[in-house]
mmCIF file of C-alpha atoms in Angstrom:
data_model
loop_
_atom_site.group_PDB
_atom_site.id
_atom_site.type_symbol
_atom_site.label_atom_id
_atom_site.label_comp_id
_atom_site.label_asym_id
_atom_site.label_seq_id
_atom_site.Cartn_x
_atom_site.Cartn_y
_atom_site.Cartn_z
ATOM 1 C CA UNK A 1 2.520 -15.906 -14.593
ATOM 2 C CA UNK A 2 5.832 -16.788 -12.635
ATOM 3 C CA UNK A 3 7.995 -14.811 -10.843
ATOM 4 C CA UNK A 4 9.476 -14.739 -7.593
ATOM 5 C CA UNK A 5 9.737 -12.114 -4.960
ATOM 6 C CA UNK A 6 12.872 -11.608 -2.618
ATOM 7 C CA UNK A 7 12.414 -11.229 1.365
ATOM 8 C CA UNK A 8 13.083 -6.922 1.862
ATOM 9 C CA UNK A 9 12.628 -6.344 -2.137
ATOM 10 C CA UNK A 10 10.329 -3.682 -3.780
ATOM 11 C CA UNK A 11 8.178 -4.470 -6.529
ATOM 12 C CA UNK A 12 6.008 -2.859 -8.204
ATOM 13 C CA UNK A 13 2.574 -4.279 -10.652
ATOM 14 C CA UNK A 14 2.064 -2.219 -13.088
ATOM 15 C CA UNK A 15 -0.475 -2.569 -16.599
ATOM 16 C CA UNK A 16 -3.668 -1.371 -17.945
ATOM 17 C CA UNK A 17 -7.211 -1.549 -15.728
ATOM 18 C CA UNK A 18 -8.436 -5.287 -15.978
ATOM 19 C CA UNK A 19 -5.059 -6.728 -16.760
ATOM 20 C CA UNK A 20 -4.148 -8.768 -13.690
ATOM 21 C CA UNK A 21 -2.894 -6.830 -10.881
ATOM 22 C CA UNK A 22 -5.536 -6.950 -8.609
ATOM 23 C CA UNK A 23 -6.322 -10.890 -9.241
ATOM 24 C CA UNK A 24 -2.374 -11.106 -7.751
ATOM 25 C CA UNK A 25 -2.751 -9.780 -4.989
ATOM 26 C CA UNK A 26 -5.697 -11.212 -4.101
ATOM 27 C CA UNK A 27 -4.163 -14.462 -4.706
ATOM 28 C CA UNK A 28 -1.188 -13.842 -2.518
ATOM 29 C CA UNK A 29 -3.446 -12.083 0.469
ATOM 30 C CA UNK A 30 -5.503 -16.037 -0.107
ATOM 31 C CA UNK A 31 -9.141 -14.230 -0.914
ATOM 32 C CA UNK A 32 -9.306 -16.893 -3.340
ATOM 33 C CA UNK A 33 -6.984 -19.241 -4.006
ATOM 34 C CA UNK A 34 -5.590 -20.308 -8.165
ATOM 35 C CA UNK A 35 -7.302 -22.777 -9.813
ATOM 36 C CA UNK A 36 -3.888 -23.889 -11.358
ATOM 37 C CA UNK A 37 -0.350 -23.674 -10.167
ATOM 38 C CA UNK A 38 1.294 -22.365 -6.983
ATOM 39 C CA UNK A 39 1.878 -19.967 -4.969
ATOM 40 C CA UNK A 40 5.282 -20.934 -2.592
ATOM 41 C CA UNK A 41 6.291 -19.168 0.933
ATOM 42 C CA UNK A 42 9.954 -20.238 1.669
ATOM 43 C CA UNK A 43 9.035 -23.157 -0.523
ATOM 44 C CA UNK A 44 5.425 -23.881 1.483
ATOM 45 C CA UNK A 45 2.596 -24.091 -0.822
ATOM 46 C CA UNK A 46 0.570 -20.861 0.539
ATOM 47 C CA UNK A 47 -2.730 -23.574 0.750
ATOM 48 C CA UNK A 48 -0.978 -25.276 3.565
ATOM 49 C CA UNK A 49 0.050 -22.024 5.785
ATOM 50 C CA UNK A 50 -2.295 -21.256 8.887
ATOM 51 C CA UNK A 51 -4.376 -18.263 7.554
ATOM 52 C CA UNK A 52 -4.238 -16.701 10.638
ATOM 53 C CA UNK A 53 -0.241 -16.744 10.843
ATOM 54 C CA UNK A 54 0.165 -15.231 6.775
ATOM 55 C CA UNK A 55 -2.806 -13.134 8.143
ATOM 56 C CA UNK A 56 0.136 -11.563 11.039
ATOM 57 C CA UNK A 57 2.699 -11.104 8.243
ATOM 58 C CA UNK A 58 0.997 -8.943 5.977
ATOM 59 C CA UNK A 59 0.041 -5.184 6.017
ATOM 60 C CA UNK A 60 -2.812 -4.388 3.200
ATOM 61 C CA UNK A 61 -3.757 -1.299 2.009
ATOM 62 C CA UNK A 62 -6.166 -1.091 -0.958
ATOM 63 C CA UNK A 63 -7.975 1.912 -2.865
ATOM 64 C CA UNK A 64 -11.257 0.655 -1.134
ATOM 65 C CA UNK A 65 -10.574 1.272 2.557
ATOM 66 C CA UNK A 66 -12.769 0.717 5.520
ATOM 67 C CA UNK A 67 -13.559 3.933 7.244
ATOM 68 C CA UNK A 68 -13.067 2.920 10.871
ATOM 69 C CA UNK A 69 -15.687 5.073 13.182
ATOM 70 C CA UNK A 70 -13.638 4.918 16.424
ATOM 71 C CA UNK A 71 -11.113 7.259 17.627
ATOM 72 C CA UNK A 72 -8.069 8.747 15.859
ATOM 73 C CA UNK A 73 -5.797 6.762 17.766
ATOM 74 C CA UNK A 74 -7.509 2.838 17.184
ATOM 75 C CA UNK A 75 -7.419 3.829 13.951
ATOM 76 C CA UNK A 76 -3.805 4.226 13.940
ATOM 77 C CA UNK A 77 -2.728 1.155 16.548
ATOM 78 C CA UNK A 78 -5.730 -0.962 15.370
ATOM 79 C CA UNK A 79 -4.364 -3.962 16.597
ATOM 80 C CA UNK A 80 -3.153 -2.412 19.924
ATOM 81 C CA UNK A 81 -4.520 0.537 20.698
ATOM 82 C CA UNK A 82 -4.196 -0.297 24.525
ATOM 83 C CA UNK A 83 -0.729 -0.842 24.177
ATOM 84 C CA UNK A 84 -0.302 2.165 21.807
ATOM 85 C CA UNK A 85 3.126 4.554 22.460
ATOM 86 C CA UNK A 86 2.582 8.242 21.959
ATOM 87 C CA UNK A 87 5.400 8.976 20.537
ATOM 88 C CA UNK A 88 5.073 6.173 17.743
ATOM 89 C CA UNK A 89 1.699 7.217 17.082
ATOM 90 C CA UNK A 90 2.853 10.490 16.340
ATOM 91 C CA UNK A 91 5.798 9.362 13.860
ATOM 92 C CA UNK A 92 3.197 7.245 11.827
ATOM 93 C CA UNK A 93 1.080 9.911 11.563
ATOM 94 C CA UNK A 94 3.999 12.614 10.346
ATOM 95 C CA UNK A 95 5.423 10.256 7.566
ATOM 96 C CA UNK A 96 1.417 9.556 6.424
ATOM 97 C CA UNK A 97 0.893 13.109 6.472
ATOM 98 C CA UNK A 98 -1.713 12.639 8.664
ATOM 99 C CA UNK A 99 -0.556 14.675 11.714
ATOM 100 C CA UNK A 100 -1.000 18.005 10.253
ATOM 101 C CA UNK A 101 -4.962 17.753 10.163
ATOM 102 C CA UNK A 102 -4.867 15.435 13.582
ATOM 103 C CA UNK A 103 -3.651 18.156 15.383
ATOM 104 C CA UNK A 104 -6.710 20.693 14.000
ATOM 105 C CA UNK A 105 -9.021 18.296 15.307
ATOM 106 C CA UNK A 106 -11.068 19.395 18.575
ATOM 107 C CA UNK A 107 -10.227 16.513 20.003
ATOM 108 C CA UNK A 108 -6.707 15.582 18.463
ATOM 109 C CA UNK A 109 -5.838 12.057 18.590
ATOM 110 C CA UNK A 110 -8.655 11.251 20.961
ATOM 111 C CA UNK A 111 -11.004 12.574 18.490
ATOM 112 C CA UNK A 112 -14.254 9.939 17.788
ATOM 113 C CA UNK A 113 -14.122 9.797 13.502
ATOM 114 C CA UNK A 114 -17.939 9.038 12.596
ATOM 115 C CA UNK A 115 -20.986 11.690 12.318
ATOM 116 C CA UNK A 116 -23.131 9.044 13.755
ATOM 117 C CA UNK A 117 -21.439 10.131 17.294
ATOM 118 C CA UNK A 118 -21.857 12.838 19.199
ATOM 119 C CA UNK A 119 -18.782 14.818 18.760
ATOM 120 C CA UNK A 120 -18.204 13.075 15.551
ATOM 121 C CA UNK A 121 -16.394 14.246 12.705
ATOM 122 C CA UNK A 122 -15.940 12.773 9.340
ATOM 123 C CA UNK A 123 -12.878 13.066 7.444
ATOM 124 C CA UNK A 124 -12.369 13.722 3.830
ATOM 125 C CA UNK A 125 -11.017 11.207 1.474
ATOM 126 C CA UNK A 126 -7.629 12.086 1.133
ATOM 127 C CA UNK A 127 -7.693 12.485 5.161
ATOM 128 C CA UNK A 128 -8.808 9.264 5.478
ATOM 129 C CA UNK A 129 -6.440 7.617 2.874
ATOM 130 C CA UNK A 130 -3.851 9.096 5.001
ATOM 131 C CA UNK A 131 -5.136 7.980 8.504
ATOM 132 C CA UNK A 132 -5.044 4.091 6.736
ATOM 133 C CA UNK A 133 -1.285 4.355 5.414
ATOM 134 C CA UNK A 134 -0.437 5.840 9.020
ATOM 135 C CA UNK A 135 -1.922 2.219 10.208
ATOM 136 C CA UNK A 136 0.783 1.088 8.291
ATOM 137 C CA UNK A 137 3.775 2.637 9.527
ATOM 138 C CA UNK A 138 2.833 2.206 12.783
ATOM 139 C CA UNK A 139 2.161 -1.237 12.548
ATOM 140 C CA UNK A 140 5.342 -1.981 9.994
ATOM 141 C CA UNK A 141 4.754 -5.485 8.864
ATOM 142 C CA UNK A 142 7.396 -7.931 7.342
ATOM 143 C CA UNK A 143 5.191 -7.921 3.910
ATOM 144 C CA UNK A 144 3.150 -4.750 3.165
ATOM 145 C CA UNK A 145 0.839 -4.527 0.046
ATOM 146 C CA UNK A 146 -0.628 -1.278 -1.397
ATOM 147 C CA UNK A 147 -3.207 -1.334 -3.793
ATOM 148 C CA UNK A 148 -3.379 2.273 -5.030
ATOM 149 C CA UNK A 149 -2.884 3.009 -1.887
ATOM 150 C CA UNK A 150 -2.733 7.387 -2.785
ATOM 151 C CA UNK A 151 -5.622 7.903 -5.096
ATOM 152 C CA UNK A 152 -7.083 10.525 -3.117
ATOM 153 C CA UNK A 153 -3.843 12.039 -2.342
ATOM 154 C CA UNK A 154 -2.019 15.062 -3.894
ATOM 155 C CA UNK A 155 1.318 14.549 -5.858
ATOM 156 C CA UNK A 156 3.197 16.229 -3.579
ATOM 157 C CA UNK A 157 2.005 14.375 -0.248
ATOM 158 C CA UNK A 158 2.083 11.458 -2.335
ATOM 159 C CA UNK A 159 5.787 11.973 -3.145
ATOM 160 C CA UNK A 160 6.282 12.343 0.920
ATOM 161 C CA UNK A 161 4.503 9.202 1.864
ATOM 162 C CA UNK A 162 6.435 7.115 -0.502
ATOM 163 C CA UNK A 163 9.803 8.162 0.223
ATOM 164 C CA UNK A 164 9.257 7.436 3.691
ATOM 165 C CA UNK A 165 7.873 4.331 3.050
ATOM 166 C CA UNK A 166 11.347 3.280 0.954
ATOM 167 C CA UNK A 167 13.418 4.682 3.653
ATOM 168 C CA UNK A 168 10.941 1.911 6.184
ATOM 169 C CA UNK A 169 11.184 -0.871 4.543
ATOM 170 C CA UNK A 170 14.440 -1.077 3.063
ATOM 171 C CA UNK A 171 15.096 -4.528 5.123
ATOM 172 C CA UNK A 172 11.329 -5.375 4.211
ATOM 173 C CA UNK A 173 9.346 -6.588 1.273
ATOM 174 C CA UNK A 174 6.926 -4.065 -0.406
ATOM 175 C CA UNK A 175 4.256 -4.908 -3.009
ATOM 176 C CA UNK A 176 2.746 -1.929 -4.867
ATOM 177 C CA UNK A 177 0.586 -0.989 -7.506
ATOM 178 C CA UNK A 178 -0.152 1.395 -8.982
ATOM 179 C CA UNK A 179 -0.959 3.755 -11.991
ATOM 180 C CA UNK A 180 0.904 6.270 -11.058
ATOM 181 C CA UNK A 181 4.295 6.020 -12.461
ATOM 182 C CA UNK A 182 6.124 8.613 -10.071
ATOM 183 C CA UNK A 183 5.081 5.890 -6.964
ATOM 184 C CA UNK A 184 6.223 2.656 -8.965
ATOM 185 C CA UNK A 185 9.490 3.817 -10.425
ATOM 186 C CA UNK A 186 11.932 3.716 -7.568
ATOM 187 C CA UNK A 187 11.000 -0.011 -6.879
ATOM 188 C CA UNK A 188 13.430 -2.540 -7.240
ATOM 189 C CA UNK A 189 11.651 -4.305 -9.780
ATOM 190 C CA UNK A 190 8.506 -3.688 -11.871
ATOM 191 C CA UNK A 191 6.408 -6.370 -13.832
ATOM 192 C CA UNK A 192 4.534 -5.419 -16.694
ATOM 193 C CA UNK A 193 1.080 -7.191 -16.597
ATOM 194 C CA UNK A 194 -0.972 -7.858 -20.001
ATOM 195 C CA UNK A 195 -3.971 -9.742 -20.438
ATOM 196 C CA UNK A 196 -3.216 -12.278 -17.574
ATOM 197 C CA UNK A 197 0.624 -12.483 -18.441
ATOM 198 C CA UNK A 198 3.797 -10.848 -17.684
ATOM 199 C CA UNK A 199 4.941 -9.616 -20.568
ATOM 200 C CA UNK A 200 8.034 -7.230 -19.356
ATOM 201 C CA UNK A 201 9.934 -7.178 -16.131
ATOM 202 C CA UNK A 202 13.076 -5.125 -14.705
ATOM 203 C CA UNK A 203 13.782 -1.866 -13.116
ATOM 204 C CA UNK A 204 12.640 1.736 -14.947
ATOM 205 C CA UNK A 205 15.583 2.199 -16.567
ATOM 206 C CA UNK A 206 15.977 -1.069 -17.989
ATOM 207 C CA UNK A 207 12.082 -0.996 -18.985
ATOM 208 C CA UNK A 208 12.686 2.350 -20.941
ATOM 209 C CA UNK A 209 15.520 0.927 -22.216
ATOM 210 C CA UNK A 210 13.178 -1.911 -23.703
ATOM 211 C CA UNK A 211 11.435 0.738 -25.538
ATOM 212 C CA UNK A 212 7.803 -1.650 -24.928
ATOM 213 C CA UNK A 213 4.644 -1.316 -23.149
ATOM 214 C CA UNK A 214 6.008 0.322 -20.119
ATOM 215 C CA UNK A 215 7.974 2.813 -22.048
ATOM 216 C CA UNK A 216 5.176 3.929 -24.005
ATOM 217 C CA UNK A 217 2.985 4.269 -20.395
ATOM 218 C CA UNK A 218 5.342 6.114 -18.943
ATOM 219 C CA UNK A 219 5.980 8.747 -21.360
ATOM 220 C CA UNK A 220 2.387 9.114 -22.082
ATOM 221 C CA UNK A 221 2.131 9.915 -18.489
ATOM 222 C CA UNK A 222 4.982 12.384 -18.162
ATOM 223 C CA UNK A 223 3.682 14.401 -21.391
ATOM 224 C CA UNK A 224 0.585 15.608 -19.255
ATOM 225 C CA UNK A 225 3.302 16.946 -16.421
ATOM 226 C CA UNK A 226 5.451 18.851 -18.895
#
């Protein structure tokens, strides 16, 4: 595997379960680090960076969240809730989505998440997904990776989220993947993953216009929407 990913691009990791995706990220958020080869930062092998400064670069979102049990409002401004502005609270929460069902909490955005609490409510998993991508926006950092980030999300909010998200980080680099073909197909370049390899790369167009593996994913997806 070798490619190489421009400061403020999109791209997008797309394949079959089991193919690769996941072991990429990981690799670039340094869970684990390769056996063989390198990964480069401005030409830095990504060994010899601080963990704790790549750490402050990066915004991850996977399909396996953490539900945080504090109030609505950590959970948005994790890293600063003392230091949190209102009004940028709120515009986080409006292009997650989230605000909507804030708002019809007792409590709103000083409501405590958590049924171990008294007072306590628990949230449902789309609600939740939503609260973590709100972390996101508020937070907005330089490198931002989503690991199907909406799969407890419906099309339609899903649609929402992610054309806020390309309107965000237009000057920024986003990492996605996904199976969802509707989220991945806007991004400025998409890699194929097979089996460990890269085996296609390229925007959608040019991908259909390959006629390969992505093609034939992509259609079979669309047939079940038309």
């Amino acid at each position: 595997v070798s490619f190489v990913i421009e400061p403020g691009q999109s791209v997008a990791l797309v394949g079959d379960n089991g193919a690769g995706k996941s072991t990429i990220i990981n690799l670039l958020c340094r869970f684990y680090d390769a056996s063989a080869g390198q990964i480069l930062i401005d030409g830095t092998d990504i060994r010899d960076i601080e963990l704790s400064s790549w750490f402050r670069l990066l915004g991850i979102l996977f399909q396996k969240y953490v539900h945080y049990h504090f109030t609505i409002r950590e959970n948005i401004a994790f890293q600063n809730s003392t230091a949190a502005v209102e009004a940028d609270l709120e515009a986080a929460a409006r292009k997650s989505g989230a605000h909507d069902f804030i708002i019809d909490l007792p409590a709103g955005y000083e409501q405590q998440l958590g049924r171990e609490f008294e007072n306590g409510v628990e949230l449902s998993g789309g609600q939740w997904q939503k609260l973590a991508i709100a972390r996101a926006f508020y937070n907005q950092p330089p490198v931002l990776i989503l690991d199907e980030p909406t799969s407890a999300i419906d099309a339609e909010s899903e649609y929402a989220i992610f054309t806020n998200l390309e309107e965000l980080y237009q000057n920024k680099t986003l990492i996605l993947v996904s199976h969802r073909f509707s989220t991945v197909r806007n991004a400025d370049i998409i890699y194929v993953i097979d089996q460990g390899r890269i085996i296609e790369r390229g925007n959608h167009d040019v991908l259909l216009e390959k006629n390969g593996k992505y093609a034939m994913m992509f259609r079979a997806q669309a047939k079940g929407y038309q």
